[in-house]
Coordinates of C-alpha atoms and ligand atoms in Angstrom, one line a residue:
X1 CA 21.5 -36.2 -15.2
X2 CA 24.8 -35.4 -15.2
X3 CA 27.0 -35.3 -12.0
X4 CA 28.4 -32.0 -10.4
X5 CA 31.8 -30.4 -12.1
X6 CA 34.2 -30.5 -8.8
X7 CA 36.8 -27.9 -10.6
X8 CA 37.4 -24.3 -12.3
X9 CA 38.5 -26.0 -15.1
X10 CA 35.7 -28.8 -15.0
X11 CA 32.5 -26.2 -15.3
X12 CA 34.5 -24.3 -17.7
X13 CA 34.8 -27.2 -19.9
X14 CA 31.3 -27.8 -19.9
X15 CA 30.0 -25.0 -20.7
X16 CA 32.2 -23.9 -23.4
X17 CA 31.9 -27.2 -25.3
X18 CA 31.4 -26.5 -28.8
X19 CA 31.6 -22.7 -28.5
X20 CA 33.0 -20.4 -31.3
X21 CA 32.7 -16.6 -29.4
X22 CA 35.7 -15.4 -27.7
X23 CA 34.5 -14.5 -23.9
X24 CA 37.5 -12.0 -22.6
X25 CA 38.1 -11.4 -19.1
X26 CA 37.7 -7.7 -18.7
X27 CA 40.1 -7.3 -16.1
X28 CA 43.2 -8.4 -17.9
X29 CA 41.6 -8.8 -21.6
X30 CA 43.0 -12.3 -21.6
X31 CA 40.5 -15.4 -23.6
X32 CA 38.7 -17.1 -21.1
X33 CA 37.0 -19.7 -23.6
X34 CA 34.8 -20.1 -26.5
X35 CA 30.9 -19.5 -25.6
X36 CA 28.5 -21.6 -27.8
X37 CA 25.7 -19.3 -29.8
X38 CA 22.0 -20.3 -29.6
X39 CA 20.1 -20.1 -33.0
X40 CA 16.3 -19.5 -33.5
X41 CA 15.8 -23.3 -34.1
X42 CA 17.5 -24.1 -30.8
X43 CA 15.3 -21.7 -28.9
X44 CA 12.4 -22.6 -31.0
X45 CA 13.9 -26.3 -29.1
X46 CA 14.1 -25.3 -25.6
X47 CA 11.2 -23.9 -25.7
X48 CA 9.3 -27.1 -27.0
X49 CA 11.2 -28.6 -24.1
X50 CA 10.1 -26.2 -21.2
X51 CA 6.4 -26.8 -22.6
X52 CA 6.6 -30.1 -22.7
X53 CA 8.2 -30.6 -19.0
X54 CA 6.0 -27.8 -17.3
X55 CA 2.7 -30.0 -17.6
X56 CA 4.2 -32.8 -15.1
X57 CA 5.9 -30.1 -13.3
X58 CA 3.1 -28.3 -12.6
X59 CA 1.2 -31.3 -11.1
X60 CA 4.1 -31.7 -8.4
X61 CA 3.1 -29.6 -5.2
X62 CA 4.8 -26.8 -4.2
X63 CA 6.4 -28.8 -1.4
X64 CA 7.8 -31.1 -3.8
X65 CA 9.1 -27.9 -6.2
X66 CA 10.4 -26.5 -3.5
X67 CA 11.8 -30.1 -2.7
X68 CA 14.0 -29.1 -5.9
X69 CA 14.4 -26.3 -5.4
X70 CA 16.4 -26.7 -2.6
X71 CA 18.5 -29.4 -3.8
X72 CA 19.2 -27.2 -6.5
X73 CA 20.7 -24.6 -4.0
X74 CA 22.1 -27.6 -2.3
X75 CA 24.1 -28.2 -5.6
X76 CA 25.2 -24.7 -6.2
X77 CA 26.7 -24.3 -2.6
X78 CA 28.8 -27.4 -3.2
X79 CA 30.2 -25.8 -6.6
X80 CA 30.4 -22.5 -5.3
X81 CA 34.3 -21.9 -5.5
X82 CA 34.2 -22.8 -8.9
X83 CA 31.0 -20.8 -10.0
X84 CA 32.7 -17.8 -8.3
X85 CA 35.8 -17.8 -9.9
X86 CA 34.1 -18.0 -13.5
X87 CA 32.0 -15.3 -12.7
X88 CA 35.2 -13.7 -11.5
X89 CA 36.6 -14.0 -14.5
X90 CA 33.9 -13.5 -17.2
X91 CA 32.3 -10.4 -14.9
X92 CA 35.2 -8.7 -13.9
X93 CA 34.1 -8.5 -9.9
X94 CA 36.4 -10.1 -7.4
X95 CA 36.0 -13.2 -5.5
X96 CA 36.1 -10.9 -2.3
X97 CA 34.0 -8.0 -0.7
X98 CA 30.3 -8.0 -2.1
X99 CA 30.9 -9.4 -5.2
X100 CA 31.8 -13.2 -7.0
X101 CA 31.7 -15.3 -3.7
X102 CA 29.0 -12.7 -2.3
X103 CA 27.1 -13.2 -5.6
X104 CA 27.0 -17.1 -5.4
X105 CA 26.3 -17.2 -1.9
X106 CA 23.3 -15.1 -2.6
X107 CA 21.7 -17.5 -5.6
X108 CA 21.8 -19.9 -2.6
X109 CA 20.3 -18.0 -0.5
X110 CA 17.5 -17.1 -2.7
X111 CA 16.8 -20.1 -3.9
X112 CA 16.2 -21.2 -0.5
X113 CA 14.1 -18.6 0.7
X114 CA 11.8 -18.6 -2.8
X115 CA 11.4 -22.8 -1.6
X116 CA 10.3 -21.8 2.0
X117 CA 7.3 -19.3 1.4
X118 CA 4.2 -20.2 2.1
X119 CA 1.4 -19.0 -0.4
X120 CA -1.6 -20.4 1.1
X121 CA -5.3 -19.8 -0.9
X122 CA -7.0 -16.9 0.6
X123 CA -10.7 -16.6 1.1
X124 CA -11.7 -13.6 0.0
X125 CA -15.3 -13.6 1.3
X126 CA -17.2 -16.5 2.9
X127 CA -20.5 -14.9 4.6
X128 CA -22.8 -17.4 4.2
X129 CA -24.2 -16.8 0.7
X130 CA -21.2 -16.2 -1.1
X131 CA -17.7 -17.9 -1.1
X132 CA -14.7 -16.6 -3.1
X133 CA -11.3 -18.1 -2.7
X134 CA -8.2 -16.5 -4.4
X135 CA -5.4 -19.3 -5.8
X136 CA -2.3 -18.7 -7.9
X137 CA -1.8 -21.2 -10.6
X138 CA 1.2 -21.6 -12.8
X139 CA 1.2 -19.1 -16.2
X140 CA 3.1 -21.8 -18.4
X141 CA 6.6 -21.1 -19.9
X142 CA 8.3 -18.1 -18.3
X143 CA 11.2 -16.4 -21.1
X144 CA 13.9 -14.6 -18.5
X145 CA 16.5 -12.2 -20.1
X146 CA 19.3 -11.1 -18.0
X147 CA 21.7 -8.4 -17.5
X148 CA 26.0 -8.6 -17.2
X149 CA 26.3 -7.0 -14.0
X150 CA 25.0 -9.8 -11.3
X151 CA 24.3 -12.3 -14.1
X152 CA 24.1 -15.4 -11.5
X153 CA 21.7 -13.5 -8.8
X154 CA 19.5 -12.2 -10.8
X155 CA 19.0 -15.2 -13.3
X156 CA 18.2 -16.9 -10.1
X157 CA 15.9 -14.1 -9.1
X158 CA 13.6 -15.0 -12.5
X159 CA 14.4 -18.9 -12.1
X160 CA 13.3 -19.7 -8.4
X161 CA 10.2 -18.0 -8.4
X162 CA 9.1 -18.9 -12.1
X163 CA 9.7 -22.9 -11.1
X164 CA 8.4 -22.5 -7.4
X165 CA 5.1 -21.6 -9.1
X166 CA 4.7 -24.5 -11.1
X167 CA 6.3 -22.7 -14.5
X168 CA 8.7 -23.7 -16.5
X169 CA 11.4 -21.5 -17.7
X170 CA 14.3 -20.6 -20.7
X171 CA 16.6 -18.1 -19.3
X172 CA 18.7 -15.8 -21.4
X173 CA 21.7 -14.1 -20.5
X174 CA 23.4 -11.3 -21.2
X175 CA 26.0 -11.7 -24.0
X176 CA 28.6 -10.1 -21.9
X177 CA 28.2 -12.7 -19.6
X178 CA 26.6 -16.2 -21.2
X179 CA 29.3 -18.5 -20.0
X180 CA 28.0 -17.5 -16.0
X181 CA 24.8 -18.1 -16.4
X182 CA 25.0 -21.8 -18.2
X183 CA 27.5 -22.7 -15.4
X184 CA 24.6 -21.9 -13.1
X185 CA 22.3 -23.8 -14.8
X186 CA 24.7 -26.9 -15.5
X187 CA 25.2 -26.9 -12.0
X188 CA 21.3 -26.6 -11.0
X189 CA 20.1 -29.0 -13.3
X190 CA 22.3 -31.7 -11.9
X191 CA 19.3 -31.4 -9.4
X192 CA 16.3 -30.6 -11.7
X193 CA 14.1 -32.5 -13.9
X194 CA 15.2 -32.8 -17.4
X195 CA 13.2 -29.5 -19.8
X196 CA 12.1 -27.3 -16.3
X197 CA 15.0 -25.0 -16.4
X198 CA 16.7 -23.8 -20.0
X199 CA 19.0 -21.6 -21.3
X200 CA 19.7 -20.3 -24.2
X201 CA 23.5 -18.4 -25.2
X202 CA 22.9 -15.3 -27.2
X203 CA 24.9 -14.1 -30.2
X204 CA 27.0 -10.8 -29.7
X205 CA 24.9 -9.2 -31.6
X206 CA 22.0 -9.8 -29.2
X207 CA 19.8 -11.5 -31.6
X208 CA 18.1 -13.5 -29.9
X209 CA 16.3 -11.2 -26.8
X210 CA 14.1 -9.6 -29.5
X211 CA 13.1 -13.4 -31.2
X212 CA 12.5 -14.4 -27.4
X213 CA 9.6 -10.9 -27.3
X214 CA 7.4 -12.1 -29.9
X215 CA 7.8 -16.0 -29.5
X216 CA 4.6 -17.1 -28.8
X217 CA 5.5 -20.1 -27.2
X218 CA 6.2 -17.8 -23.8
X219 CA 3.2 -17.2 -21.7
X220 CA 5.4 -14.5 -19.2
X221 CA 8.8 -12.5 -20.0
X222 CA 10.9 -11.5 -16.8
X223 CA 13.5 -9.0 -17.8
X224 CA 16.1 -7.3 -15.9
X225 CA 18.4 -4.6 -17.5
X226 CA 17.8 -0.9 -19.0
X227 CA 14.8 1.4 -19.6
X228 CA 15.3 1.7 -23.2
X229 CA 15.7 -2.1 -23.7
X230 CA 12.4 -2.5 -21.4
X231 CA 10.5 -0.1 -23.6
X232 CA 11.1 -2.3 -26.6
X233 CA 10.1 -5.7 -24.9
X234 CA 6.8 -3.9 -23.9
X235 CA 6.0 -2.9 -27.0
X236 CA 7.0 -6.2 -29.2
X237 CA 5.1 -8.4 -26.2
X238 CA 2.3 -6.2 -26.9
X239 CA 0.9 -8.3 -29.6
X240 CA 0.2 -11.4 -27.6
X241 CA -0.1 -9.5 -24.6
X242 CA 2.2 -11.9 -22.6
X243 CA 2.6 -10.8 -19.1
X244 CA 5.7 -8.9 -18.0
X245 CA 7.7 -8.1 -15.0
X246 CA 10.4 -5.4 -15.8
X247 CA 13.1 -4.6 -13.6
X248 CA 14.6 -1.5 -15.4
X249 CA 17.4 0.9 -15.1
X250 CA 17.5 3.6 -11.8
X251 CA 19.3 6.5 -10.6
X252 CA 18.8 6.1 -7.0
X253 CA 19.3 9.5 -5.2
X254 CA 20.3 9.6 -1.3
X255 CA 19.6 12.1 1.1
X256 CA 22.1 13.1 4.3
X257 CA 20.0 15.0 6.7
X258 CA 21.2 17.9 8.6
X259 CA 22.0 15.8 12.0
X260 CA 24.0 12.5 10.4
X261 CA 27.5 11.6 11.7
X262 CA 29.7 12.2 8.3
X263 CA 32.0 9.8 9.9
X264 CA 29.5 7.0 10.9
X265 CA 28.0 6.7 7.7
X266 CA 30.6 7.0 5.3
X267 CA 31.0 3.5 5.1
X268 CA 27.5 2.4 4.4
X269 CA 27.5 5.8 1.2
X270 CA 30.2 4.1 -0.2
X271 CA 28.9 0.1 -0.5
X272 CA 25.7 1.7 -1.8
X273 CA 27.6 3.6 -4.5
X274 CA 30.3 1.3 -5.1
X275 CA 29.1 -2.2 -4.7
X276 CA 29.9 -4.0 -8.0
X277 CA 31.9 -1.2 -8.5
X278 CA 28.7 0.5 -9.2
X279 CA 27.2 -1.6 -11.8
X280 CA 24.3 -2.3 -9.6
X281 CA 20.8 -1.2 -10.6
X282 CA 19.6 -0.2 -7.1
X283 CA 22.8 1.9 -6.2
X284 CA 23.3 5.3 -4.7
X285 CA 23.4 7.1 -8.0
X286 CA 23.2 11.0 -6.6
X287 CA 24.1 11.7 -3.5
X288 CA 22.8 15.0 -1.4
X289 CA 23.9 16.1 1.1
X290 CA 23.1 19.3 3.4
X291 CA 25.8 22.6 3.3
X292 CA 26.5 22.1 7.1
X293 CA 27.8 18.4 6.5
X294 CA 29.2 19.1 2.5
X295 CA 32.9 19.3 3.8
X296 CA 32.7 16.6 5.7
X297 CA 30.9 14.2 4.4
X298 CA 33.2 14.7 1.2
X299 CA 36.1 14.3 3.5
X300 CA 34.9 11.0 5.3
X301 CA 33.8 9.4 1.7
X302 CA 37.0 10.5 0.6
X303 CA 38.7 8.8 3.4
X304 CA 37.1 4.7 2.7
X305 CA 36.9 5.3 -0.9
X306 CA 40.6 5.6 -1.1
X307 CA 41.4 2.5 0.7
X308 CA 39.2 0.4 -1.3
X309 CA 41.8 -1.5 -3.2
X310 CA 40.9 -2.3 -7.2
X311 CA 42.1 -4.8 -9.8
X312 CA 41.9 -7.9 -11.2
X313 CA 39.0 -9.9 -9.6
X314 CA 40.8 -13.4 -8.8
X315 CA 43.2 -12.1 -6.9
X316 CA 42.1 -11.7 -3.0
X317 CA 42.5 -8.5 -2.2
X318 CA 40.5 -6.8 -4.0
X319 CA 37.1 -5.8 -4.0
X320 CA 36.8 -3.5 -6.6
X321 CA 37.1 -4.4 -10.1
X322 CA 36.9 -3.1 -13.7
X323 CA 33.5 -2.1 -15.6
X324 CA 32.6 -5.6 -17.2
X325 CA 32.6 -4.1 -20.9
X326 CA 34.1 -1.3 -23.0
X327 CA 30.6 0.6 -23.8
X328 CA 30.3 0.8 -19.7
X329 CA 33.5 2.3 -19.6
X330 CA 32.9 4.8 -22.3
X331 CA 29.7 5.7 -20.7
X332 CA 31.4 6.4 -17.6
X333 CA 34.4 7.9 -19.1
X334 CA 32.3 10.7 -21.0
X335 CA 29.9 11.8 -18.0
X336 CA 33.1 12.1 -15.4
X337 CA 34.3 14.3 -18.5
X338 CA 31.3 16.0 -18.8
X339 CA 31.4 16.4 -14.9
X340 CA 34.9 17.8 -14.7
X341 CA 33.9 20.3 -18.3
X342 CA 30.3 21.7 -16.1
X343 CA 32.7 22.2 -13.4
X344 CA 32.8 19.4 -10.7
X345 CA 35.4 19.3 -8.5
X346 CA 37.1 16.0 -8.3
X347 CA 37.9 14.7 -4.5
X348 CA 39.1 11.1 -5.5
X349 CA 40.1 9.4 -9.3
X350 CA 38.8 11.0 -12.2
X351 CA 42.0 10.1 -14.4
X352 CA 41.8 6.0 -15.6
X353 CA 45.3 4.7 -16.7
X354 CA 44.5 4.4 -20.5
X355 CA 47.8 2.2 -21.0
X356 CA 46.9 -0.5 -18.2
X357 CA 45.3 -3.5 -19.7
X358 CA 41.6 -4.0 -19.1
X359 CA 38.5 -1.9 -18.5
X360 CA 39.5 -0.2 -15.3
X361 CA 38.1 3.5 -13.7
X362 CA 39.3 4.8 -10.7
X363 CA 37.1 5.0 -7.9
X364 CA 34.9 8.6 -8.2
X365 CA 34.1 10.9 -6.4
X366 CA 32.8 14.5 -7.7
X367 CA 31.7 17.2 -5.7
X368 CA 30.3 20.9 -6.6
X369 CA 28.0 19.5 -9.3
X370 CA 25.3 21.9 -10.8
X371 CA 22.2 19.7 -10.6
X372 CA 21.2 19.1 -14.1
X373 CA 24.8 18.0 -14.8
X374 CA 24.7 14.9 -17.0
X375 CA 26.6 12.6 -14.0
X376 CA 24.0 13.5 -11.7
X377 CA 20.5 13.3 -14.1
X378 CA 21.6 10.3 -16.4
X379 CA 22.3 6.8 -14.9
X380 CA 26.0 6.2 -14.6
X381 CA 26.0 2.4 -13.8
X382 CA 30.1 2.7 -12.7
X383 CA 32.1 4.3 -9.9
X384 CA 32.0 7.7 -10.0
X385 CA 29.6 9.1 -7.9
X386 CA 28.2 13.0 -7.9
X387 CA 28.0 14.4 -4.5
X388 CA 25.2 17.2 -4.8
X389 CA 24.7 20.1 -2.0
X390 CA 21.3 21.8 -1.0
X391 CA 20.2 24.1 1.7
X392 CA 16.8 23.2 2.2
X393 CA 15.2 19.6 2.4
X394 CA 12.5 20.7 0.1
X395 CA 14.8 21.3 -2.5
X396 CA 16.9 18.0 -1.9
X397 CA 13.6 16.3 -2.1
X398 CA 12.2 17.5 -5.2
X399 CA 15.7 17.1 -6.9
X400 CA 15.7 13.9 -5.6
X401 CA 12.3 12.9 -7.2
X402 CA 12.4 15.0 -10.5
X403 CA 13.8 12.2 -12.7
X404 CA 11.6 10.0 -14.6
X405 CA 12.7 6.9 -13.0
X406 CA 12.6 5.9 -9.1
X407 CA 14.3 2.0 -8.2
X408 CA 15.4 2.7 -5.0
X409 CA 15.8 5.8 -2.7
X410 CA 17.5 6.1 0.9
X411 CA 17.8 8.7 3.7
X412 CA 20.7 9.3 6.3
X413 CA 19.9 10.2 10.1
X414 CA 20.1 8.8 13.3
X415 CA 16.7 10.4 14.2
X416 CA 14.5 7.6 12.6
X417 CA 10.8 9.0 13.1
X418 CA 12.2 12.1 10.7
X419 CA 14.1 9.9 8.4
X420 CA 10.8 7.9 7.6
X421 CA 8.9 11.1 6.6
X422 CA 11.6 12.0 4.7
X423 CA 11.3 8.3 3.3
X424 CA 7.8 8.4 3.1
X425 CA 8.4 11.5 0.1
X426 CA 10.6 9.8 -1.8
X427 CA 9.8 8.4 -5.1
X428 CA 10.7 5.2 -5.7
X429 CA 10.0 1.3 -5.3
X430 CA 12.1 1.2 -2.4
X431 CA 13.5 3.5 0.0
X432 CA 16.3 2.7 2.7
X433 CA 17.1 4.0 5.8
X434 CA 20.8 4.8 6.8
X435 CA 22.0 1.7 4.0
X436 CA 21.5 1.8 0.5
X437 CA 20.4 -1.1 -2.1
X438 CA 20.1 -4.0 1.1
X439 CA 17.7 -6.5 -1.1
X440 CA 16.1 -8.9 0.8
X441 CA 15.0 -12.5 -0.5
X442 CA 11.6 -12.2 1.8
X443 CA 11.1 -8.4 0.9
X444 CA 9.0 -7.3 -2.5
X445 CA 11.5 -5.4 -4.5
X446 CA 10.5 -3.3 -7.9
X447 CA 10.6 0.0 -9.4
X448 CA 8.2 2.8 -10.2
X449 CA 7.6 5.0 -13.2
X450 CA 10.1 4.4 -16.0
X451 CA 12.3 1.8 -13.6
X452 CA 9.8 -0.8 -14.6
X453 CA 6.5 -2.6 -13.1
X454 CA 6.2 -5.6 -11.4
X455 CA 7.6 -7.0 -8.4
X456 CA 10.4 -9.8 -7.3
X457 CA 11.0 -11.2 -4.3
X458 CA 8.9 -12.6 -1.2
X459 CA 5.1 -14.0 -1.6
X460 CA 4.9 -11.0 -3.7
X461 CA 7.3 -11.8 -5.5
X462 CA 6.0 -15.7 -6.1
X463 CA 2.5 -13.8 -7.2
X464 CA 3.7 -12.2 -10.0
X465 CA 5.1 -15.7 -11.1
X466 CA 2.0 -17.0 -11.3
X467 CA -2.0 -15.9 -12.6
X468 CA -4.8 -15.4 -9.9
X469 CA -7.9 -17.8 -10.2
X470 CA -10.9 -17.1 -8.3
X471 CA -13.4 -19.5 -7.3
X472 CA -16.6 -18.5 -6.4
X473 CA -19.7 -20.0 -5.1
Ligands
NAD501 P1 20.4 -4.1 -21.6 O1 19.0 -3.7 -21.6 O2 21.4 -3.6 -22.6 O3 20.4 -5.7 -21.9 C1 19.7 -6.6 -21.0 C2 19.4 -7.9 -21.8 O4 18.4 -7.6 -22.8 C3 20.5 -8.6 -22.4 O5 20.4 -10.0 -22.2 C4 20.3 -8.2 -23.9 O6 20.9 -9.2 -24.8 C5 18.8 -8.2 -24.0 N1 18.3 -7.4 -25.1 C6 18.9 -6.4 -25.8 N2 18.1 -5.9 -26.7 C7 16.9 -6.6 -26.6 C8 15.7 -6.5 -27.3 N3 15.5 -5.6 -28.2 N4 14.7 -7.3 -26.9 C9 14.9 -8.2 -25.9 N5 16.1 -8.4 -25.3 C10 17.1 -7.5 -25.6 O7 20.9 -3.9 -20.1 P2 22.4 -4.2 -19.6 O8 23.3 -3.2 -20.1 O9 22.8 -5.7 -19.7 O10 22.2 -4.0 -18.0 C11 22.3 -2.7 -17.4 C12 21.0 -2.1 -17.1 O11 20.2 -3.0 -16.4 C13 21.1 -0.8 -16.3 O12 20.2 0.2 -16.8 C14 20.6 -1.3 -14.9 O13 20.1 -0.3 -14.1 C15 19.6 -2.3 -15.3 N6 19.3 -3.3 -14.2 C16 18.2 -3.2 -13.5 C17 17.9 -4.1 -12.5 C18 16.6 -4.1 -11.7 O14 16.4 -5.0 -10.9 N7 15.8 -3.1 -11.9 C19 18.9 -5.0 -12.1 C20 20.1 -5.0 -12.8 C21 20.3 -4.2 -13.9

């Protein structure tokens, strides 16, 4: 067991030790280091590895995992400067606002929260003749494959759980952002068994996520990132019908009712649009808002969006930064374009400085939107953000639940009792109330239709990490 890297420099080392791919900071397109490049055989090695190690680990107790567990977060809170500033730096996001340090200080936070749960057995029916008790035992080897936009939170969000449960697991990140994710886990196997927790660095051309579908040494995949890539993990898992939990792609809409304060909650629309400067999977996506309010809730977004400052993430102020890759940016590019060509008026941004270095786009905001504009029906995962009027709630409501996905939902108004009716219609796995995307380590989190099945987070959460077993007498 090796002992924790103290410095920047230190963790870097480690994990880019025999690496060949260039990582570039997106910010200022500058060569952070070299990230090694798993092949087949080395996952075929891991894997071996996590089998091996999960039959002890399993016969610990879940006080003892949890025991782990939270040294584990232990050890991550003591390196947390230096996990921040590589995730600064490989992500794009700044060390300040919700982002790098944010980020860190929430895989500590769930880490320990996944260790405190209880999940007692539950007796199901004990009447005298029969006796059923419900158990959740470990599945085996858990595969996790992770997106670039919170690549430390939600690797954590597949790893605590998975190992809580008595599993163990091989975590694969994003190519965008490998070096991240195997500083966490360098970090939180200074604290771990030797084989529990895994990781495997992908190619750039993303071979090995498809290898990792039809290995049949994983008993569970866990994936986080988009629809389309979802839809092909279902269907290549298909064959041994491994057990999934998908956490897919959204386009969360918001609702202002009729009696919100533009001013009040102006703040709150724009962290739920622009946290991660919008690469976040449960952000305000669409935002609608009632023709009495339109003027002025475009004038009071208007008014904090502008004073948001952006750029490079290592540098304090900020707490916006660039999209974390050049596809993002062309995706966003081309719908603000397609915004501006259907007619959208632009209130803030709109116009990126090609010639600056890096993957920067202004802060967005576009107002005047027809409703089947390509910015407001297709998910932009960047800052720019559609601001859609209606006249009647019905109408806002069933624009707000015509797509084909539903992650998370919220509703603006101080009048609670009508804002949870209005809640109570919308379609998706979670709906807020005057806040937008506030995950919760002790609350189930997961979306409906196309935004994926399953559930993370809570005793919930910890269930879907493991397989029910009955007894009954
Ligand atoms: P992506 O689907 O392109 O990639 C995600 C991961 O899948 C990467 O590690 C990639 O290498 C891997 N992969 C690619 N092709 C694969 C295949 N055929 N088989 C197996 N794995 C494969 O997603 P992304 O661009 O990294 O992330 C952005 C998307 O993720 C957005 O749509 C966002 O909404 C979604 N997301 C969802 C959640 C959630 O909790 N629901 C959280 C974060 C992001």
């Amino acid at each position: 067991m090796q002992s924790l890297p103290t410095t920047y420099q230190e963790l870097l080392s480690r994990v880019t030790e025999g690496g060949s791919r260039e990582i570039f900071d997106p910010a200022t397109e500058e060569l952070i280091g070299l990230a090694p490049t798993a092949t087949e055989a080395d996952l075929d090695r891991k894997v071996q590895a996590a089998r091996e190690a999960q039959v002890a680990w399993a016969k610990l107790s879940h006080a003892e995992r949890s025991d782990y567990l939270m040294k584990a977060a232990d050890a991550i809170e003591a390196t947390a400067e230096p996990l921040a500033e590589l995730l600064s730096r490989e992500q794009g996001k700044p060390l300040n606002g919700p982002n790098a340090r944010f980020e860190v200080g929430g895989a500590v936070a769930w880490t320990r929260a996944t260790a405190s749960f209880g999940l007692e057995e539950e007796t199901l029916v004990d009447d005298g003749e029969t006796r059923a008790v419900l158990n959740y035992r470990p599945i085996g080897v858990v595969g996790g494959i992770g997106p670039w936009n919170w690549p430390m939170m939600i690797a954590i969000w597949q790893i605590a759980p998975a190992l809580r449960m008595g599993n163990t697991i091989v975590v694969k990140p994003s190519e965008y952002t490998t070096l991240s994710v195997l500083a966490l886990v360098e970090v939180m196997n200074t604290a771990l068994p030797e084989g529990v927790l895994n990781v495997v660095a992908d190619s750039a051309d993303r071979a090995l996520g498809p290898k990792m579908s039809v290995h049949p040494g994983f008993d569970k995949l866990t994936f986080t990132g988009s629809t389309a890539t979802g839809k092909k993990i279902a269907a290549s898992a298909a064959d041994s019908l491994k057990r999934l939990t998908l956490e897919l792609g959204g386009n969360d809409a918001g609702i202002v009712l009729d009696d919100a304060d533009p001013k009040s909650i102006a703040e709150g629309l724009f962290w739920g649009a622009f946290i991660n400067t919008g690469q976040t999977c449960a952000a305000l996506k669409r935002l609608y808002v009632p023709d009495s309010l339109y003027d002025a809730v475009c004038e009071e977004l208007t008014a904090v969006a502008q004073n948001m400052p952006m750029g490079v993430g290592v540098e304090e102020q900020n707490v916006l930064g660039p999209l974390q890759n050049k596809a993002q940016y062309d995706i966003v590019a081309d719908l603000v374009q397609k915004a501006k060509d259907g007619g959208g008026r632009v209130l803030l941004g709109g116009t990126p400085d090609e010639t600056a270095p890096g993957f920067f786009y202004p802060t967005t905001l576009i107002a005047d939107l027809d409703k089947d504009n390509p910015l407001v029906v297709e998910e932009q995962f960047g800052p720019a953000l559609p601001i859609i009027r209606y006249s009647s709630l019905e109408e806002a409501l069933e624009e707000a639940n015509r797509l084909d996905v539903g992650l998370g939902a919220s509703v603006w108004s101080p009048n609670l009792e009508r804002a949870r009716e209005v809640a109570a219609q919308m379609q998706a796995g979670t709906v807020w109330i005057n806040k937008h995307g506030a995950i919760d380590p002790r609350i189930p989190f997961g979306g409906i239709k196309q935004s994926g099945y399953g559930l993370e987070f809570g005793v919930e959460g910890l269930k879907h990490m493991g397989v029910p077993h009955v007894i009954c007498e």
